[in-house]
PDB file of C-alpha atoms in Angstrom:
ATOM      1  CA  MET A   1      14.057-122.206 157.629  1.00 52.00           C
ATOM      2  CA  GLY A   2      11.699-125.135 157.488  1.00 76.00           C
ATOM      3  CA  GLU A   3      14.396-127.799 157.324  1.00 91.00           C
ATOM      4  CA  PRO A   4      15.016-130.289 160.166  1.00 95.00           C
ATOM      5  CA  VAL A   5      18.073-129.598 162.305  1.00 98.00           C
ATOM      6  CA  LEU A   6      19.985-132.630 160.994  1.00 98.00           C
ATOM      7  CA  ARG A   7      19.702-134.518 157.713  1.00 98.00           C
ATOM      8  CA  LYS A   8      22.286-137.258 157.371  1.00 98.00           C
ATOM      9  CA  ALA A   9      24.170-138.038 154.177  1.00 98.00           C
ATOM     10  CA  ILE A  10      23.182-141.516 153.014  1.00 96.00           C
ATOM     11  CA  GLU A  11      25.735-141.892 150.231  1.00 93.00           C
ATOM     12  CA  PRO A  12      27.500-139.436 147.920  1.00 92.00           C
ATOM     13  CA  GLY A  13      24.819-137.114 146.544  1.00 96.00           C
ATOM     14  CA  ARG A  14      21.959-138.549 148.594  1.00 97.00           C
ATOM     15  CA  TRP A  15      20.510-137.259 151.847  1.00 98.00           C
ATOM     16  CA  ASP A  16      17.826-138.288 154.270  1.00 97.00           C
ATOM     17  CA  ARG A  17      14.609-136.315 153.620  1.00 96.00           C
ATOM     18  CA  VAL A  18      15.892-134.589 150.465  1.00 97.00           C
ATOM     19  CA  ASP A  19      13.836-135.385 147.372  1.00 96.00           C
ATOM     20  CA  ILE A  20      15.414-136.073 143.999  1.00 96.00           C
ATOM     21  CA  LEU A  21      13.706-133.770 141.507  1.00 95.00           C
ATOM     22  CA  ARG A  22      13.649-133.289 137.785  1.00 92.00           C
ATOM     23  CA  TYR A  23      16.309-130.838 136.634  1.00 93.00           C
ATOM     24  CA  LYS A  24      13.750-129.247 134.313  1.00 90.00           C
ATOM     25  CA  GLN A  25      10.545-130.289 132.671  1.00 79.00           C
ATOM     26  CA  GLU A  26      11.179-132.619 129.736  1.00 73.00           C
ATOM     27  CA  GLY A  27      11.101-130.642 126.481  1.00 78.00           C
ATOM     28  CA  GLU A  28      11.578-127.308 128.252  1.00 83.00           C
ATOM     29  CA  ALA A  29      15.246-127.121 127.306  1.00 88.00           C
ATOM     30  CA  PRO A  30      17.964-129.507 126.073  1.00 92.00           C
ATOM     31  CA  PHE A  31      19.743-131.502 128.796  1.00 93.00           C
ATOM     32  CA  GLU A  32      20.806-135.091 129.436  1.00 94.00           C
ATOM     33  CA  GLY A  33      20.925-137.115 132.636  1.00 95.00           C
ATOM     34  CA  VAL A  34      20.602-134.368 135.268  1.00 96.00           C
ATOM     35  CA  THR A  35      18.834-134.449 138.636  1.00 97.00           C
ATOM     36  CA  ARG A  36      18.203-131.621 141.089  1.00 97.00           C
ATOM     37  CA  GLN A  37      17.909-131.565 144.876  1.00 98.00           C
ATOM     38  CA  VAL A  38      17.077-128.568 147.032  1.00 98.00           C
ATOM     39  CA  LEU A  39      19.199-128.845 150.175  1.00 98.00           C
ATOM     40  CA  PHE A  40      18.023-125.578 151.754  1.00 98.00           C
ATOM     41  CA  GLU A  41      15.153-123.473 150.427  1.00 97.00           C
ATOM     42  CA  ASP A  42      16.552-120.455 152.255  1.00 97.00           C
ATOM     43  CA  ALA A  43      20.271-120.483 152.979  1.00 97.00           C
ATOM     44  CA  GLY A  44      20.906-116.909 154.092  1.00 96.00           C
ATOM     45  CA  GLY A  45      18.581-115.662 151.359  1.00 95.00           C
ATOM     46  CA  ALA A  46      19.898-118.019 148.674  1.00 98.00           C
ATOM     47  CA  GLN A  47      18.552-121.346 147.471  1.00 98.00           C
ATOM     48  CA  TRP A  48      21.099-124.112 147.970  1.00 98.00           C
ATOM     49  CA  ARG A  49      20.796-126.870 145.374  1.00 98.00           C
ATOM     50  CA  TYR A  50      22.719-130.003 144.438  1.00 98.00           C
ATOM     51  CA  PHE A  51      22.811-131.144 140.814  1.00 98.00           C
ATOM     52  CA  GLU A  52      24.053-134.465 139.578  1.00 98.00           C
ATOM     53  CA  VAL A  53      24.976-135.043 135.968  1.00 98.00           C
ATOM     54  CA  ALA A  54      25.198-138.709 134.932  1.00 97.00           C
ATOM     55  CA  PRO A  55      28.287-139.926 133.035  1.00 97.00           C
ATOM     56  CA  ALA A  56      28.289-138.333 129.559  1.00 97.00           C
ATOM     57  CA  GLY A  57      25.343-136.131 130.547  1.00 97.00           C
ATOM     58  CA  HIS A  58      25.097-132.348 130.372  1.00 97.00           C
ATOM     59  CA  THR A  59      23.149-129.409 131.743  1.00 97.00           C
ATOM     60  CA  THR A  60      21.407-126.894 129.497  1.00 97.00           C
ATOM     61  CA  LEU A  61      23.512-124.365 127.613  1.00 97.00           C
ATOM     62  CA  GLU A  62      21.990-121.115 128.879  1.00 97.00           C
ATOM     63  CA  ARG A  63      22.560-117.713 130.463  1.00 98.00           C
ATOM     64  CA  HIS A  64      20.682-115.419 132.817  1.00 97.00           C
ATOM     65  CA  GLN A  65      21.064-112.294 134.895  1.00 97.00           C
ATOM     66  CA  HIS A  66      21.464-114.159 138.180  1.00 96.00           C
ATOM     67  CA  THR A  67      24.829-115.622 139.156  1.00 97.00           C
ATOM     68  CA  HIS A  68      25.848-119.169 140.069  1.00 96.00           C
ATOM     69  CA  ALA A  69      28.206-119.953 142.934  1.00 98.00           C
ATOM     70  CA  VAL A  70      29.276-123.567 142.452  1.00 98.00           C
ATOM     71  CA  MET A  71      31.347-126.167 144.301  1.00 98.00           C
ATOM     72  CA  VAL A  72      31.935-129.604 142.818  1.00 98.00           C
ATOM     73  CA  LEU A  73      31.050-132.149 145.472  1.00 97.00           C
ATOM     74  CA  HIS A  74      32.031-135.333 143.687  1.00 95.00           C
ATOM     75  CA  GLY A  75      33.138-136.687 140.339  1.00 97.00           C
ATOM     76  CA  ARG A  76      34.625-134.688 137.533  1.00 97.00           C
ATOM     77  CA  GLY A  77      33.782-133.045 134.257  1.00 98.00           C
ATOM     78  CA  ARG A  78      34.162-129.878 132.273  1.00 98.00           C
ATOM     79  CA  CYS A  79      32.265-126.641 132.048  1.00 98.00           C
ATOM     80  CA  LEU A  80      31.870-123.817 129.614  1.00 98.00           C
ATOM     81  CA  VAL A  81      31.785-120.378 131.213  1.00 98.00           C
ATOM     82  CA  GLY A  82      31.697-117.524 128.711  1.00 97.00           C
ATOM     83  CA  ASP A  83      34.024-118.538 125.887  1.00 95.00           C
ATOM     84  CA  ARG A  84      36.333-120.880 127.802  1.00 97.00           C
ATOM     85  CA  LEU A  85      36.291-124.485 128.948  1.00 98.00           C
ATOM     86  CA  TYR A  86      37.433-125.529 132.417  1.00 98.00           C
ATOM     87  CA  ASP A  87      38.262-128.967 133.823  1.00 98.00           C
ATOM     88  CA  VAL A  88      36.582-129.376 137.186  1.00 98.00           C
ATOM     89  CA  GLY A  89      36.991-131.908 139.979  1.00 98.00           C
ATOM     90  CA  GLU A  90      36.114-132.369 143.615  1.00 97.00           C
ATOM     91  CA  ARG A  91      35.908-129.220 145.747  1.00 98.00           C
ATOM     92  CA  ASP A  92      36.707-126.873 142.856  1.00 98.00           C
ATOM     93  CA  LEU A  93      34.867-123.531 142.990  1.00 98.00           C
ATOM     94  CA  VAL A  94      33.193-122.088 139.887  1.00 98.00           C
ATOM     95  CA  CYS A  95      31.687-118.628 139.544  1.00 98.00           C
ATOM     96  CA  VAL A  96      29.271-117.976 136.666  1.00 98.00           C
ATOM     97  CA  PRO A  97      28.837-114.202 136.202  1.00 97.00           C
ATOM     98  CA  PRO A  98      25.611-112.564 134.949  1.00 97.00           C
ATOM     99  CA  LEU A  99      24.507-113.108 131.327  1.00 97.00           C
ATOM    100  CA  THR A 100      27.335-115.572 130.667  1.00 98.00           C
ATOM    101  CA  TRP A 101      26.799-118.710 128.578  1.00 98.00           C
ATOM    102  CA  HIS A 102      27.485-121.805 130.616  1.00 98.00           C
ATOM    103  CA  GLN A 103      27.113-125.562 130.415  1.00 98.00           C
ATOM    104  CA  PHE A 104      28.337-128.390 132.644  1.00 98.00           C
ATOM    105  CA  ARG A 105      29.233-131.810 131.273  1.00 98.00           C
ATOM    106  CA  ALA A 106      30.172-134.925 133.231  1.00 98.00           C
ATOM    107  CA  ASP A 107      33.061-137.109 132.156  1.00 98.00           C
ATOM    108  CA  ASP A 108      32.110-140.144 130.067  1.00 97.00           C
ATOM    109  CA  GLN A 109      33.103-142.452 132.931  1.00 96.00           C
ATOM    110  CA  ALA A 110      32.144-140.381 136.000  1.00 95.00           C
ATOM    111  CA  ALA A 111      29.105-138.520 137.217  1.00 97.00           C
ATOM    112  CA  LEU A 112      29.513-134.870 138.178  1.00 98.00           C
ATOM    113  CA  GLY A 113      27.793-133.700 141.351  1.00 98.00           C
ATOM    114  CA  PHE A 114      27.912-130.039 142.332  1.00 98.00           C
ATOM    115  CA  LEU A 115      26.450-127.559 144.779  1.00 98.00           C
ATOM    116  CA  CYS A 116      24.966-124.425 143.231  1.00 98.00           C
ATOM    117  CA  LEU A 117      23.783-121.324 145.072  1.00 98.00           C
ATOM    118  CA  VAL A 118      21.352-118.911 143.448  1.00 98.00           C
ATOM    119  CA  SER A 119      19.200-116.052 144.591  1.00 97.00           C
ATOM    120  CA  ARG A 120      15.757-117.229 145.673  1.00 96.00           C
ATOM    121  CA  GLU A 121      14.280-114.583 143.361  1.00 95.00           C
ATOM    122  CA  ARG A 122      15.840-114.842 139.950  1.00 95.00           C
ATOM    123  CA  ASP A 123      15.226-114.378 136.244  1.00 95.00           C
ATOM    124  CA  ARG A 124      14.441-117.254 133.911  1.00 95.00           C
ATOM    125  CA  PRO A 125      17.286-118.733 131.839  1.00 95.00           C
ATOM    126  CA  GLN A 126      17.721-117.651 128.227  1.00 96.00           C
ATOM    127  CA  LEU A 127      18.460-120.276 125.578  1.00 96.00           C
ATOM    128  CA  PRO A 128      20.836-119.371 122.738  1.00 97.00           C
ATOM    129  CA  THR A 129      19.348-118.411 119.395  1.00 97.00           C
ATOM    130  CA  PRO A 130      20.606-120.239 116.287  1.00 97.00           C
ATOM    131  CA  GLN A 131      22.769-117.185 115.580  1.00 97.00           C
ATOM    132  CA  GLN A 132      24.263-117.250 119.085  1.00 97.00           C
ATOM    133  CA  ILE A 133      24.957-120.980 118.750  1.00 97.00           C
ATOM    134  CA  ALA A 134      26.723-120.295 115.453  1.00 97.00           C
ATOM    135  CA  GLN A 135      28.844-117.638 117.167  1.00 97.00           C
ATOM    136  CA  LEU A 136      29.893-120.084 119.879  1.00 97.00           C
ATOM    137  CA  ARG A 137      30.609-122.757 117.274  1.00 97.00           C
ATOM    138  CA  ALA A 138      32.961-120.422 115.429  1.00 97.00           C
ATOM    139  CA  ASP A 139      35.515-121.602 117.999  1.00 97.00           C
ATOM    140  CA  PRO A 140      36.266-125.259 117.155  1.00 97.00           C
ATOM    141  CA  VAL A 141      37.011-126.102 120.816  1.00 97.00           C
ATOM    142  CA  LEU A 142      33.601-124.828 121.863  1.00 97.00           C
ATOM    143  CA  ALA A 143      31.963-126.380 118.826  1.00 97.00           C
ATOM    144  CA  ALA A 144      33.202-129.791 119.972  1.00 97.00           C
ATOM    145  CA  PHE A 145      32.033-129.188 123.526  1.00 98.00           C
ATOM    146  CA  ILE A 146      28.586-127.655 123.491  1.00 97.00           C
ATOM    147  CA  ARG A 147      25.420-129.720 123.399  1.00 97.00           C
ATOM    148  CA  THR A 148      22.248-128.042 122.166  1.00 93.00           C
TER     149      THR A 148
ATOM    150  CA  MET B  23      30.530-111.466 141.911  1.00 52.00           C
ATOM    151  CA  GLY B  24      34.171-110.557 142.076  1.00 76.00           C
ATOM    152  CA  GLU B  25      35.490-114.108 142.225  1.00 91.00           C
ATOM    153  CA  PRO B  26      37.510-115.676 139.380  1.00 96.00           C
ATOM    154  CA  VAL B  27      35.628-118.184 137.235  1.00 98.00           C
ATOM    155  CA  LEU B  28      37.618-121.159 138.543  1.00 98.00           C
ATOM    156  CA  ARG B  29      39.451-121.679 141.812  1.00 98.00           C
ATOM    157  CA  LYS B  30      40.908-125.152 142.156  1.00 98.00           C
ATOM    158  CA  ALA B  31      40.850-127.201 145.335  1.00 98.00           C
ATOM    159  CA  ILE B  32      44.433-127.713 146.492  1.00 96.00           C
ATOM    160  CA  GLU B  33      43.746-130.209 149.272  1.00 93.00           C
ATOM    161  CA  PRO B  34      40.794-130.816 151.585  1.00 92.00           C
ATOM    162  CA  GLY B  35      39.755-127.452 152.985  1.00 96.00           C
ATOM    163  CA  ARG B  36      42.229-125.412 150.930  1.00 97.00           C
ATOM    164  CA  TRP B  37      41.643-123.544 147.684  1.00 98.00           C
ATOM    165  CA  ASP B  38      43.676-121.512 145.260  1.00 97.00           C
ATOM    166  CA  ARG B  39      43.202-117.771 145.927  1.00 96.00           C
ATOM    167  CA  VAL B  40      41.100-118.236 149.063  1.00 97.00           C
ATOM    168  CA  ASP B  41      42.653-116.697 152.169  1.00 96.00           C
ATOM    169  CA  ILE B  42      42.643-118.433 155.530  1.00 96.00           C
ATOM    170  CA  LEU B  43      41.242-115.933 158.023  1.00 95.00           C
ATOM    171  CA  ARG B  44      40.820-115.691 161.763  1.00 92.00           C
ATOM    172  CA  TYR B  45      37.531-117.129 162.921  1.00 93.00           C
ATOM    173  CA  LYS B  46      37.128-114.149 165.253  1.00 90.00           C
ATOM    174  CA  GLN B  47      39.382-111.642 166.902  1.00 79.00           C
ATOM    175  CA  GLU B  48      41.254-113.178 169.827  1.00 73.00           C
ATOM    176  CA  GLY B  49      39.489-112.316 173.078  1.00 78.00           C
ATOM    177  CA  GLU B  50      36.230-111.371 171.315  1.00 83.00           C
ATOM    178  CA  ALA B  51      34.570-114.658 172.262  1.00 88.00           C
ATOM    179  CA  PRO B  52      35.633-118.102 173.488  1.00 92.00           C
ATOM    180  CA  PHE B  53      36.738-120.538 170.758  1.00 93.00           C
ATOM    181  CA  GLU B  54      39.580-122.964 170.097  1.00 94.00           C
ATOM    182  CA  GLY B  55      41.371-123.895 166.889  1.00 95.00           C
ATOM    183  CA  VAL B  56      39.003-122.477 164.274  1.00 96.00           C
ATOM    184  CA  THR B  57      39.802-120.896 160.915  1.00 97.00           C
ATOM    185  CA  ARG B  58      37.459-119.168 158.453  1.00 97.00           C
ATOM    186  CA  GLN B  59      37.519-118.865 154.663  1.00 98.00           C
ATOM    187  CA  VAL B  60      35.110-116.876 152.514  1.00 98.00           C
ATOM    188  CA  LEU B  61      34.503-118.914 149.357  1.00 98.00           C
ATOM    189  CA  PHE B  62      31.993-116.505 147.795  1.00 98.00           C
ATOM    190  CA  GLU B  63      31.227-113.033 149.127  1.00 97.00           C
ATOM    191  CA  ASP B  64      27.899-113.072 147.311  1.00 97.00           C
ATOM    192  CA  ALA B  65      26.414-116.486 146.572  1.00 97.00           C
ATOM    193  CA  GLY B  66      22.899-115.608 145.474  1.00 96.00           C
ATOM    194  CA  GLY B  67      22.701-112.986 148.213  1.00 95.00           C
ATOM    195  CA  ALA B  68      24.318-115.154 150.882  1.00 98.00           C
ATOM    196  CA  GLN B  69      27.903-115.275 152.085  1.00 98.00           C
ATOM    197  CA  TRP B  70      29.398-118.728 151.566  1.00 98.00           C
ATOM    198  CA  ARG B  71      32.044-119.588 154.162  1.00 98.00           C
ATOM    199  CA  TYR B  72      34.128-122.611 155.096  1.00 98.00           C
ATOM    200  CA  PHE B  73      35.135-123.180 158.708  1.00 98.00           C
ATOM    201  CA  GLU B  74      37.665-125.664 159.948  1.00 98.00           C
ATOM    202  CA  VAL B  75      37.820-126.750 163.565  1.00 98.00           C
ATOM    203  CA  ALA B  76      41.075-128.456 164.575  1.00 97.00           C
ATOM    204  CA  PRO B  77      40.928-131.769 166.468  1.00 97.00           C
ATOM    205  CA  ALA B  78      39.483-131.124 169.950  1.00 97.00           C
ATOM    206  CA  GLY B  79      38.674-127.538 168.982  1.00 97.00           C
ATOM    207  CA  HIS B  80      35.327-125.772 169.158  1.00 97.00           C
ATOM    208  CA  THR B  81      33.426-122.795 167.793  1.00 97.00           C
ATOM    209  CA  THR B  82      31.837-120.183 170.053  1.00 97.00           C
ATOM    210  CA  LEU B  83      28.673-121.070 171.953  1.00 97.00           C
ATOM    211  CA  GLU B  84      26.328-118.360 170.687  1.00 97.00           C
ATOM    212  CA  ARG B  85      22.992-117.504 169.108  1.00 98.00           C
ATOM    213  CA  HIS B  86      21.649-114.835 166.754  1.00 97.00           C
ATOM    214  CA  GLN B  87      18.642-113.915 164.687  1.00 97.00           C
ATOM    215  CA  HIS B  88      20.177-115.036 161.391  1.00 96.00           C
ATOM    216  CA  THR B  89      20.131-118.702 160.402  1.00 97.00           C
ATOM    217  CA  HIS B  90      22.962-121.072 159.490  1.00 96.00           C
ATOM    218  CA  ALA B  91      22.706-123.535 156.613  1.00 98.00           C
ATOM    219  CA  VAL B  92      25.583-125.982 157.078  1.00 98.00           C
ATOM    220  CA  MET B  93      27.106-128.927 155.232  1.00 98.00           C
ATOM    221  CA  VAL B  94      30.003-130.864 156.708  1.00 98.00           C
ATOM    222  CA  LEU B  95      32.687-131.100 154.059  1.00 97.00           C
ATOM    223  CA  HIS B  96      35.202-133.305 155.826  1.00 95.00           C
ATOM    224  CA  GLY B  97      35.973-134.864 159.161  1.00 97.00           C
ATOM    225  CA  ARG B  98      33.561-135.401 161.990  1.00 96.00           C
ATOM    226  CA  GLY B  99      32.410-133.982 165.263  1.00 98.00           C
ATOM    227  CA  ARG B 100      29.365-133.041 167.247  1.00 98.00           C
ATOM    228  CA  CYS B 101      27.196-129.981 167.473  1.00 98.00           C
ATOM    229  CA  LEU B 102      24.776-128.493 169.921  1.00 98.00           C
ATOM    230  CA  VAL B 103      21.663-127.005 168.334  1.00 98.00           C
ATOM    231  CA  GLY B 104      19.089-125.792 170.837  1.00 97.00           C
ATOM    232  CA  ASP B 105      19.065-128.313 173.670  1.00 95.00           C
ATOM    233  CA  ARG B 106      20.273-131.365 171.749  1.00 97.00           C
ATOM    234  CA  LEU B 107      23.581-132.807 170.581  1.00 98.00           C
ATOM    235  CA  TYR B 108      24.059-134.263 167.106  1.00 98.00           C
ATOM    236  CA  ASP B 109      26.856-136.412 165.701  1.00 98.00           C
ATOM    237  CA  VAL B 110      27.915-135.041 162.333  1.00 98.00           C
ATOM    238  CA  GLY B 111      30.055-136.429 159.534  1.00 98.00           C
ATOM    239  CA  GLU B 112      30.833-135.815 155.888  1.00 97.00           C
ATOM    240  CA  ARG B 113      28.035-134.337 153.760  1.00 98.00           C
ATOM    241  CA  ASP B 114      25.574-134.108 156.666  1.00 98.00           C
ATOM    242  CA  LEU B 115      23.270-131.077 156.538  1.00 98.00           C
ATOM    243  CA  VAL B 116      22.634-128.968 159.655  1.00 98.00           C
ATOM    244  CA  CYS B 117      20.086-126.183 159.995  1.00 98.00           C
ATOM    245  CA  VAL B 118      20.479-123.717 162.883  1.00 98.00           C
ATOM    246  CA  PRO B 119      17.218-121.779 163.352  1.00 97.00           C
ATOM    247  CA  PRO B 120      17.031-118.181 164.626  1.00 97.00           C
ATOM    248  CA  LEU B 121      17.976-117.413 168.239  1.00 97.00           C
ATOM    249  CA  THR B 122      19.078-120.986 168.892  1.00 98.00           C
ATOM    250  CA  TRP B 123      22.169-121.774 170.973  1.00 98.00           C
ATOM    251  CA  HIS B 124      24.719-123.665 168.924  1.00 98.00           C
ATOM    252  CA  GLN B 125      28.298-124.855 169.121  1.00 98.00           C
ATOM    253  CA  PHE B 126      30.388-127.131 166.883  1.00 98.00           C
ATOM    254  CA  ARG B 127      33.142-129.336 168.253  1.00 98.00           C
ATOM    255  CA  ALA B 128      35.605-131.459 166.284  1.00 98.00           C
ATOM    256  CA  ASP B 129      36.419-134.994 167.356  1.00 98.00           C
ATOM    257  CA  ASP B 130      39.573-135.369 169.439  1.00 97.00           C
ATOM    258  CA  GLN B 131      41.276-137.206 166.551  1.00 96.00           C
ATOM    259  CA  ALA B 132      39.771-135.483 163.498  1.00 95.00           C
ATOM    260  CA  ALA B 133      39.308-131.946 162.289  1.00 97.00           C
ATOM    261  CA  LEU B 134      35.808-130.819 161.353  1.00 98.00           C
ATOM    262  CA  GLY B 135      35.426-128.769 158.175  1.00 98.00           C
ATOM    263  CA  PHE B 136      32.058-127.384 157.200  1.00 98.00           C
ATOM    264  CA  LEU B 137      30.391-125.034 154.753  1.00 98.00           C
ATOM    265  CA  CYS B 138      28.129-122.403 156.301  1.00 98.00           C
ATOM    266  CA  LEU B 139      25.770-120.060 154.475  1.00 98.00           C
ATOM    267  CA  VAL B 140      24.555-116.863 156.095  1.00 98.00           C
ATOM    268  CA  SER B 141      22.814-113.716 154.978  1.00 97.00           C
ATOM    269  CA  ARG B 142      25.289-111.060 153.903  1.00 96.00           C
ATOM    270  CA  GLU B 143      23.481-108.625 156.236  1.00 95.00           C
ATOM    271  CA  ARG B 144      23.084-110.186 159.647  1.00 95.00           C
ATOM    272  CA  ASP B 145      22.921-109.427 163.345  1.00 95.00           C
ATOM    273  CA  ARG B 146      25.847-109.878 165.694  1.00 95.00           C
ATOM    274  CA  PRO B 147      26.072-113.090 167.733  1.00 95.00           C
ATOM    275  CA  GLN B 148      24.909-113.054 171.344  1.00 96.00           C
ATOM    276  CA  LEU B 149      27.003-114.801 173.975  1.00 96.00           C
ATOM    277  CA  PRO B 150      25.224-116.609 176.814  1.00 97.00           C
ATOM    278  CA  THR B 151      24.947-114.860 180.180  1.00 97.00           C
ATOM    279  CA  PRO B 152      26.122-116.760 183.288  1.00 97.00           C
ATOM    280  CA  GLN B 153      22.445-117.504 183.995  1.00 97.00           C
ATOM    281  CA  GLN B 154      21.886-118.899 180.497  1.00 97.00           C
ATOM    282  CA  ILE B 155      25.013-121.042 180.817  1.00 97.00           C
ATOM    283  CA  ALA B 156      23.679-122.376 184.106  1.00 97.00           C
ATOM    284  CA  GLN B 157      20.375-123.239 182.407  1.00 97.00           C
ATOM    285  CA  LEU B 158      22.190-125.186 179.671  1.00 97.00           C
ATOM    286  CA  ARG B 159      24.349-126.925 182.280  1.00 97.00           C
ATOM    287  CA  ALA B 160      21.255-128.136 184.127  1.00 97.00           C
ATOM    288  CA  ASP B 161      21.280-130.951 181.540  1.00 97.00           C
ATOM    289  CA  PRO B 162      24.335-133.111 182.380  1.00 97.00           C
ATOM    290  CA  VAL B 163      24.779-134.132 178.734  1.00 97.00           C
ATOM    291  CA  LEU B 164      25.004-130.498 177.668  1.00 97.00           C
ATOM    292  CA  ALA B 165      27.105-129.639 180.718  1.00 97.00           C
ATOM    293  CA  ALA B 166      29.709-132.164 179.556  1.00 97.00           C
ATOM    294  CA  PHE B 167      29.623-130.838 175.994  1.00 98.00           C
ATOM    295  CA  ILE B 168      29.619-127.066 176.048  1.00 97.00           C
ATOM    296  CA  ARG B 169      32.793-125.010 176.129  1.00 97.00           C
ATOM    297  CA  THR B 170      32.544-121.441 177.373  1.00 93.00           C
TER     298      THR B 170
END
């Protein structure tokens, strides 16, 4: 590991010597108000990231072969995993299985910050086709939730 | 991953459907007041654990080839990494490099709970020999800190 032995937390979601990065390139995929920080490039073979979704923001609706192991670190929001919505708050654990549609949204009044572990070597996310979006929207609960 | 999609946090350091395990077998190695929980068996190829050290407790003084990627989740304490002591508190990040002596101690008045990522396949910890303990104790600051 190339990281220093100790990096202090400065405030919730901010650390000494951890850069705040773009979530994705603008225009690459739909998202709103998300930042990304890499806490450990190699955490036992995984990459350990922290994402922060601004109030009313959302991550990209996508799926991929690799899994996500998630812990909410602060704030609250909701997430789609597969065909269900889940309310999430501090310290909750979320598992996103392979090839499962998922999207995280922060509450309107609170940011959502979460840890997310992925394999260092992983496939690129797939975006839903118009047909797949229509299938998700067949459920009115999901139709009201998803952002594309 | 075999984990359910959502496991709610019940209170700090406790989750729905996450068992509280022994840190190690009694008598296997010196430690005091430590529990272990496996949050994700496979988090991007790593095992994601949560350890809680009771007030005045300590983990085992040990080293191994595999690395530790650590985030303090609650409480405070101190840790030895190599030949230095570090004060640690909530959200601080600690990196333990390969073959580096390390030990975590909770404050006398506060438990220390921390996340720790390791490779799922890893070598067994080495305990210090009497000679290695004597070398660490040559530094009076470390001599006052370490528990063996």
